[in-house]
């Protein structure tokens, strides 16, 4: 896992290497994003180093949303190290994180300073994954997610994995 992490790009470097069209899609969520004060305070107060390996693709709508949230979170604490790799650069190293024999993107693997895995965030928050889009309620949840209206819930979900809560 450490080798993959070491081969990855920082959030800033990744954004510089993304084409302009997709960078704008990321920024659509990143720039106006507000994270709840309680979540910000908890991120800022983290004392232990955290390493996060992200498997992302620039064209992926779920990456636009969730990587933007994670990017905003890591900007609050320099003890959180994020490195990003493309799905094609991952061979069998992440088989444990596949769903239906496919590595979903984004996949964020959260590790401690020694690269021991604490948990993983795969594709979207649970409430969106489990929403039945054939129902009115499930469809509303999915629409809110795509519109960036579930960013606070996404930040809280990521924070729970980071803190081990």
Backbone as JSON, one array per atom type, in Angstrom:
{
  "sequence": "XXXXXXXXXXXXXXXXXXXXXXXXXXXXXXXXXXXXXXXXXXXXXXXXXXXXXXXXXXXXXXXXXXXXXXXXXXXXXXXXXXXXXXXXXXXXXXXXXXXXXXXXXXXXXXXXXXXXXXXXXXXXXXXXXXXXXXXXXXXXXXXXXXXXXXXXXXXXXXXXXXXXX",
  "N": [[0.83, -1.19, 0.0], [1.97, 1.21, 0.75], [3.81, 1.66, -1.32], [2.12, 2.21, -3.51], [0.91, 4.51, -2.51], [3.15, 6.22, -2.32], [3.66, 6.55, -5.01], [1.7, 8.22, -5.88], [-0.04, 11.35, -6.66], [-0.18, 14.58, -5.08], [-3.12, 16.35, -3.92], [-3.15, 18.97, -4.94], [-1.21, 18.8, -7.04], [-2.48, 16.89, -8.61], [-4.78, 18.3, -9.41], [-3.58, 20.26, -11.01], [-2.83, 18.7, -13.12], [-5.12, 17.81, -14.31], [-7.43, 18.04, -17.01], [-8.83, 21.12, -18.25], [-11.67, 21.24, -18.47], [-12.58, 19.17, -16.73], [-11.35, 20.04, -14.37], [-12.82, 22.32, -13.84], [-15.24, 21.11, -13.21], [-14.6, 19.84, -10.81], [-14.04, 22.14, -9.28], [-16.5, 23.35, -9.18], [-17.78, 22.18, -7.05], [-15.85, 22.38, -5.04], [-15.07, 25.15, -4.58], [-17.4, 26.69, -3.57], [-17.89, 25.25, -1.29], [-18.99, 24.47, 1.97], [-18.06, 23.35, 5.09], [-19.31, 21.92, 8.04], [-18.88, 23.6, 11.17], [-18.3, 22.01, 13.46], [-17.22, 19.7, 12.32], [-15.03, 20.77, 10.96], [-13.57, 21.71, 13.2], [-12.95, 19.29, 14.45], [-11.34, 18.06, 12.5], [-9.22, 19.89, 12.36], [-8.19, 19.53, 14.91], [-7.01, 17.03, 14.88], [-4.3, 15.04, 15.81], [-2.64, 12.95, 15.15], [-0.75, 11.6, 12.45], [-2.21, 11.02, 9.3], [-2.62, 8.98, 6.49], [-3.85, 8.95, 3.26], [-4.85, 7.08, 0.57], [-6.0, 7.67, -2.57], [-8.0, 6.46, -5.15], [-8.78, 7.54, -8.19], [-10.47, 9.11, -10.99], [-10.35, 11.61, -13.49], [-12.68, 12.16, -15.01], [-14.84, 11.25, -13.62], [-17.96, 11.65, -12.11], [-18.63, 11.11, -9.38], [-16.13, 11.31, -8.24], [-15.63, 14.01, -8.68], [-17.31, 15.2, -6.81], [-16.72, 13.88, -4.27], [-13.89, 13.82, -4.0], [-13.43, 16.52, -3.99], [-14.59, 17.24, -1.54], [-12.9, 15.82, 0.21], [-10.47, 17.05, -0.45], [-10.92, 19.66, 0.5], [-11.13, 19.09, 3.2], [-8.54, 18.11, 3.86], [-7.1, 20.39, 3.55], [-7.31, 21.68, 5.89], [-5.69, 20.55, 7.8], [-2.38, 19.77, 8.08], [-1.4, 17.32, 8.77], [-2.7, 15.38, 7.53], [-2.21, 13.4, 4.89], [-2.62, 13.11, 1.5], [-2.63, 11.09, -1.34], [-2.99, 10.55, -4.79], [-4.0, 8.22, -7.24], [-4.54, 6.83, -10.51], [-7.14, 4.59, -11.61], [-6.24, 2.7, -13.46], [-3.58, 2.41, -12.82], [-3.52, 0.77, -10.69], [-3.14, -2.5, -9.91], [-3.52, -5.61, -8.78], [-3.35, -4.91, -6.18], [-5.36, -3.76, -4.68], [-7.5, -5.5, -4.44], [-9.1, -6.26, -2.27], [-10.85, -4.19, -1.96], [-12.62, -4.14, -3.98], [-15.84, -4.16, -5.52], [-18.17, -6.35, -6.66], [-16.2, -7.44, -8.36], [-14.96, -5.16, -9.35], [-13.08, -2.21, -9.07], [-14.36, 0.45, -7.57], [-14.74, 3.95, -8.2], [-14.65, 7.12, -6.64], [-12.17, 5.52, -4.59], [-11.15, 5.72, -1.38], [-8.6, 5.0, 0.73], [-8.02, 4.92, 4.04], [-5.37, 5.39, 6.22], [-3.13, 4.89, 9.03], [-0.17, 6.54, 10.38], [1.74, 4.59, 9.98], [0.86, 3.22, 7.84], [-1.13, 1.35, 8.33], [-4.28, 0.09, 7.69], [-7.19, 1.9, 8.34], [-9.74, 2.17, 7.44], [-12.12, 2.44, 4.7], [-13.46, 4.5, 2.13], [-15.79, 4.12, -0.26], [-16.76, 5.01, -3.35], [-19.4, 6.48, -2.81], [-21.35, 8.08, -0.18], [-23.05, 6.04, 2.26], [-25.86, 6.49, 2.49], [-26.57, 7.34, -0.04], [-25.72, 5.26, -1.65], [-27.46, 3.23, -0.83], [-29.93, 4.22, -1.42], [-32.99, 3.8, -3.02], [-33.46, 4.46, -6.19], [-35.72, 4.16, -7.63], [-37.8, 4.91, -6.14], [-39.61, 7.79, -4.9], [-38.43, 9.06, -2.66], [-35.81, 7.95, -2.67], [-34.95, 8.84, -5.15], [-34.93, 11.6, -4.71], [-32.87, 11.78, -2.81], [-30.68, 10.96, -4.35], [-30.67, 13.0, -6.3], [-30.13, 15.24, -4.67], [-27.57, 14.56, -3.83], [-26.1, 14.61, -6.28], [-26.34, 17.28, -6.83], [-24.67, 18.36, -5.02], [-25.61, 18.77, -2.47], [-25.33, 17.11, -0.32], [-22.91, 17.36, 0.85], [-22.15, 18.03, 3.56], [-22.86, 15.63, 4.89], [-21.22, 13.84, 3.57], [-18.67, 14.78, 4.31], [-18.83, 14.28, 7.07], [-19.04, 11.48, 7.03], [-16.56, 10.74, 5.92], [-14.89, 11.79, 7.93], [-15.56, 10.15, 10.1], [-14.4, 7.74, 9.32], [-11.71, 8.5, 9.21], [-11.2, 9.19, 11.89], [-11.82, 6.86, 13.12], [-14.22, 6.5, 14.35]],
  "CA": [[0.0, 0.0, 0.0], [2.87, 2.37, 0.83], [4.37, 1.9, -2.66], [1.08, 2.9, -4.3], [0.8, 5.85, -1.93], [4.34, 7.0, -2.71], [3.63, 6.83, -6.45], [0.58, 9.1, -6.18], [0.08, 12.81, -6.72], [-0.92, 15.34, -4.08], [-4.36, 16.93, -4.43], [-2.79, 20.14, -5.73], [-0.57, 18.34, -8.28], [-3.51, 16.23, -9.4], [-5.62, 19.34, -10.03], [-2.8, 20.9, -12.07], [-2.68, 17.76, -14.23], [-6.44, 17.49, -14.85], [-7.81, 18.94, -18.09], [-9.58, 22.3, -17.8], [-13.09, 20.93, -18.34], [-12.8, 18.41, -15.5], [-10.95, 20.88, -13.24], [-13.99, 23.17, -13.55], [-16.25, 20.27, -12.56], [-14.17, 19.72, -9.41], [-14.13, 23.44, -8.62], [-17.93, 23.62, -9.0], [-18.1, 21.73, -5.69], [-14.81, 22.77, -4.08], [-15.01, 26.58, -4.25], [-18.44, 27.19, -2.66], [-18.15, 24.26, -0.26], [-18.96, 24.8, 3.39], [-18.04, 22.19, 5.98], [-19.81, 22.3, 9.36], [-17.84, 24.02, 12.12], [-17.91, 20.9, 14.32], [-16.37, 18.82, 11.52], [-13.78, 21.52, 10.79], [-12.84, 21.71, 14.47], [-12.41, 17.95, 14.68], [-10.24, 17.86, 11.55], [-8.11, 20.74, 12.8], [-7.63, 19.02, 16.17], [-6.34, 15.73, 14.72], [-2.88, 15.15, 16.14], [-1.9, 11.86, 14.54], [-0.61, 11.62, 11.0], [-3.13, 10.16, 8.54], [-2.28, 8.83, 5.08], [-5.02, 8.53, 2.48], [-4.61, 6.73, -0.83], [-7.22, 7.83, -3.34], [-8.04, 5.96, -6.52], [-9.72, 8.47, -8.81], [-10.37, 9.41, -12.42], [-10.81, 12.99, -13.65], [-13.98, 12.23, -15.67], [-15.83, 10.6, -12.76], [-18.8, 12.59, -11.34], [-18.51, 10.85, -7.94], [-14.83, 11.87, -7.85], [-15.76, 15.47, -8.63], [-17.94, 15.55, -5.53], [-16.1, 13.36, -3.05], [-12.51, 14.27, -3.91], [-13.51, 17.93, -3.61], [-14.82, 17.26, -0.09], [-11.66, 15.39, 0.87], [-9.49, 18.11, -0.68], [-11.22, 20.75, 1.43], [-10.83, 18.61, 4.55], [-7.1, 18.02, 4.1], [-6.54, 21.75, 3.59], [-7.45, 22.17, 7.27], [-4.72, 19.93, 8.71], [-1.26, 19.26, 7.28], [-1.04, 15.96, 9.19], [-3.45, 14.47, 6.66], [-1.49, 13.29, 3.62], [-3.44, 12.48, 0.46], [-1.97, 10.81, -2.62], [-4.0, 10.1, -5.74], [-3.57, 7.41, -8.38], [-5.62, 6.44, -11.42], [-7.56, 3.19, -11.46], [-5.42, 1.85, -14.33], [-2.26, 2.18, -12.21], [-3.71, -0.19, -9.61], [-3.33, -3.85, -10.45], [-4.24, -6.46, -7.84], [-3.05, -4.47, -4.82], [-6.56, -3.32, -3.96], [-8.59, -6.46, -4.66], [-9.97, -6.28, -1.1], [-11.77, -3.05, -2.0], [-13.47, -4.26, -5.16], [-17.24, -4.54, -5.37], [-18.55, -7.06, -7.89], [-14.97, -7.59, -9.14], [-14.56, -3.89, -9.96], [-12.67, -1.18, -8.13], [-15.2, 1.63, -7.76], [-14.04, 5.21, -7.97], [-13.37, 7.08, -5.95], [-11.91, 4.7, -3.42], [-10.19, 6.36, -0.48], [-8.17, 4.08, 1.79], [-7.5, 5.74, 5.13], [-4.35, 4.64, 6.97], [-2.41, 5.65, 10.04], [1.17, 6.96, 9.96], [2.5, 3.4, 9.6], [0.14, 2.63, 6.71], [-2.11, 0.35, 8.75], [-5.58, 0.54, 7.18], [-8.22, 2.23, 9.33], [-11.04, 2.02, 6.8], [-12.18, 2.88, 3.3], [-14.64, 5.17, 1.59], [-15.88, 3.61, -1.63], [-17.67, 5.61, -4.32], [-20.34, 7.48, -2.28], [-21.79, 7.8, 1.18], [-23.99, 4.92, 2.34], [-27.26, 6.87, 2.25], [-26.77, 7.45, -1.48], [-25.57, 3.9, -2.19], [-28.61, 2.39, -0.49], [-31.18, 4.86, -1.84], [-33.67, 3.17, -4.15], [-33.83, 5.57, -7.09], [-37.04, 3.89, -8.22], [-38.79, 5.54, -5.27], [-39.51, 9.24, -4.85], [-37.46, 9.42, -1.63], [-34.49, 7.58, -3.16], [-34.63, 9.74, -6.25], [-34.61, 12.89, -4.1], [-31.53, 11.65, -2.2], [-29.72, 10.92, -5.46], [-30.62, 14.35, -6.9], [-29.43, 16.11, -3.72], [-26.15, 14.19, -3.89], [-25.53, 15.11, -7.54], [-26.34, 18.74, -6.78], [-23.72, 18.8, -3.99], [-26.35, 19.14, -1.26], [-25.02, 16.16, 0.75], [-21.51, 17.53, 1.21], [-21.93, 17.88, 5.01], [-22.94, 14.21, 5.24], [-20.01, 13.21, 3.03], [-17.56, 15.17, 5.19], [-19.0, 13.56, 8.33], [-18.72, 10.08, 6.78], [-15.1, 10.64, 5.79], [-14.29, 12.05, 9.24], [-15.74, 8.95, 10.94], [-13.39, 6.75, 8.94], [-10.41, 9.04, 9.59], [-11.04, 9.15, 13.36], [-12.12, 5.52, 13.61], [-15.43, 6.59, 15.19]],
  "C": [[0.88, 1.26, 0.0], [3.47, 2.69, -0.55], [3.38, 2.63, -3.56], [0.94, 4.34, -3.82], [1.94, 6.74, -2.41], [4.35, 7.35, -4.2], [2.56, 7.85, -6.84], [0.92, 10.58, -6.17], [-0.66, 13.43, -5.54], [-2.19, 15.89, -4.73], [-4.04, 18.1, -5.37], [-2.16, 19.73, -7.08], [-1.59, 17.67, -9.2], [-4.36, 17.26, -10.14], [-4.88, 20.07, -11.15], [-2.7, 20.01, -13.31], [-4.01, 17.36, -14.87], [-6.76, 18.5, -15.96], [-8.77, 20.02, -17.57], [-11.06, 22.01, -17.58], [-13.37, 20.19, -17.03], [-12.38, 19.2, -14.27], [-12.13, 21.79, -12.84], [-15.09, 22.38, -12.85], [-15.89, 20.03, -11.09], [-14.43, 21.03, -8.67], [-15.58, 23.87, -8.37], [-18.37, 23.23, -7.59], [-17.13, 22.33, -4.67], [-14.92, 24.23, -3.64], [-16.13, 27.01, -3.3], [-18.66, 26.32, -1.41], [-18.01, 24.8, 1.15], [-18.99, 23.49, 4.18], [-18.47, 22.69, 7.36], [-18.65, 22.61, 10.31], [-17.37, 22.87, 13.01], [-16.95, 19.94, 13.6], [-15.02, 19.49, 11.3], [-12.93, 21.45, 12.05], [-12.21, 20.35, 14.74], [-11.24, 17.64, 13.74], [-9.01, 18.64, 12.0], [-7.43, 20.16, 14.03], [-6.95, 17.66, 16.05], [-4.85, 15.9, 14.96], [-2.03, 14.08, 15.48], [-1.87, 12.0, 13.03], [-1.56, 10.61, 10.38], [-2.65, 10.15, 7.09], [-3.51, 8.3, 4.35], [-4.58, 8.28, 1.04], [-5.94, 6.84, -1.55], [-7.05, 7.27, -4.74], [-9.16, 6.73, -7.21], [-9.5, 8.54, -10.32], [-10.96, 10.79, -12.64], [-12.2, 13.13, -14.26], [-15.14, 11.8, -14.78], [-16.64, 11.61, -11.93], [-18.72, 12.36, -9.82], [-17.17, 11.37, -7.41], [-14.91, 13.38, -7.76], [-16.31, 15.91, -7.28], [-17.05, 15.16, -4.35], [-14.63, 13.73, -2.9], [-12.47, 15.75, -3.54], [-13.71, 18.07, -2.1], [-13.53, 16.9, 0.64], [-10.56, 16.44, 0.71], [-9.68, 19.27, 0.27], [-10.85, 20.34, 2.85], [-9.33, 18.6, 4.82], [-6.45, 19.4, 4.14], [-6.57, 22.32, 5.0], [-6.39, 21.61, 8.22], [-3.6, 19.29, 7.9], [-0.75, 17.9, 7.77], [-1.81, 14.91, 8.4], [-2.79, 14.52, 5.29], [-2.35, 12.51, 2.63], [-2.59, 12.3, -0.78], [-2.99, 10.14, -3.52], [-3.38, 9.34, -6.89], [-4.79, 7.11, -9.24], [-5.93, 4.95, -11.27], [-6.69, 2.25, -12.3], [-4.04, 1.57, -13.73], [-2.32, 1.16, -11.08], [-3.96, -1.56, -10.24], [-4.16, -4.66, -9.46], [-4.07, -6.01, -6.39], [-4.3, -4.15, -4.01], [-7.76, -4.24, -4.18], [-9.58, -6.49, -3.5], [-11.04, -5.19, -1.13], [-12.69, -3.08, -3.21], [-14.89, -4.64, -4.74], [-17.68, -5.13, -6.69], [-17.38, -7.12, -8.87], [-14.51, -6.3, -9.83], [-14.18, -2.91, -8.85], [-13.45, 0.09, -8.45], [-14.36, 2.88, -7.52], [-15.06, 6.27, -7.55], [-13.35, 6.01, -4.87], [-10.84, 5.42, -2.63], [-9.86, 5.38, 0.64], [-7.45, 4.92, 2.84], [-6.59, 4.88, 5.99], [-3.71, 5.54, 8.02], [-1.01, 5.97, 9.52], [2.04, 5.8, 9.5], [1.85, 2.62, 8.46], [-0.7, 1.41, 7.08], [-3.48, 0.9, 8.37], [-6.56, 0.73, 8.34], [-9.62, 2.01, 8.75], [-10.98, 2.53, 5.37], [-13.52, 3.53, 3.0], [-14.69, 4.74, 0.13], [-17.07, 4.24, -2.35], [-18.54, 6.74, -3.78], [-20.68, 7.15, -0.84], [-22.9, 6.76, 1.15], [-25.42, 5.33, 2.01], [-27.56, 7.0, 0.76], [-26.68, 6.06, -2.12], [-26.83, 3.08, -1.99], [-29.94, 2.99, -0.92], [-31.74, 4.15, -3.08], [-34.18, 4.27, -5.08], [-35.15, 5.33, -7.82], [-38.15, 4.48, -7.36], [-38.58, 7.05, -5.28], [-38.44, 9.66, -3.85], [-36.03, 9.12, -2.1], [-34.03, 8.47, -4.29], [-34.24, 11.12, -5.73], [-33.2, 12.87, -3.49], [-30.48, 11.7, -3.29], [-29.57, 12.3, -6.12], [-29.87, 15.31, -5.98], [-27.93, 15.83, -3.76], [-25.49, 14.79, -5.12], [-25.46, 16.63, -7.57], [-25.36, 19.27, -5.72], [-24.38, 19.19, -2.68], [-26.09, 18.19, -0.1], [-23.55, 16.23, 1.15], [-21.29, 17.44, 2.71], [-21.95, 16.41, 5.45], [-21.7, 13.46, 4.75], [-18.8, 13.52, 3.91], [-17.64, 14.42, 6.52], [-18.64, 12.08, 8.16], [-17.22, 9.85, 6.65], [-14.41, 10.83, 7.14], [-14.43, 10.84, 10.16], [-14.7, 7.89, 10.61], [-12.0, 7.23, 9.4], [-10.18, 8.9, 11.09], [-11.29, 7.76, 13.93], [-13.37, 5.49, 14.49], [-16.5, 5.63, 14.71]]
}
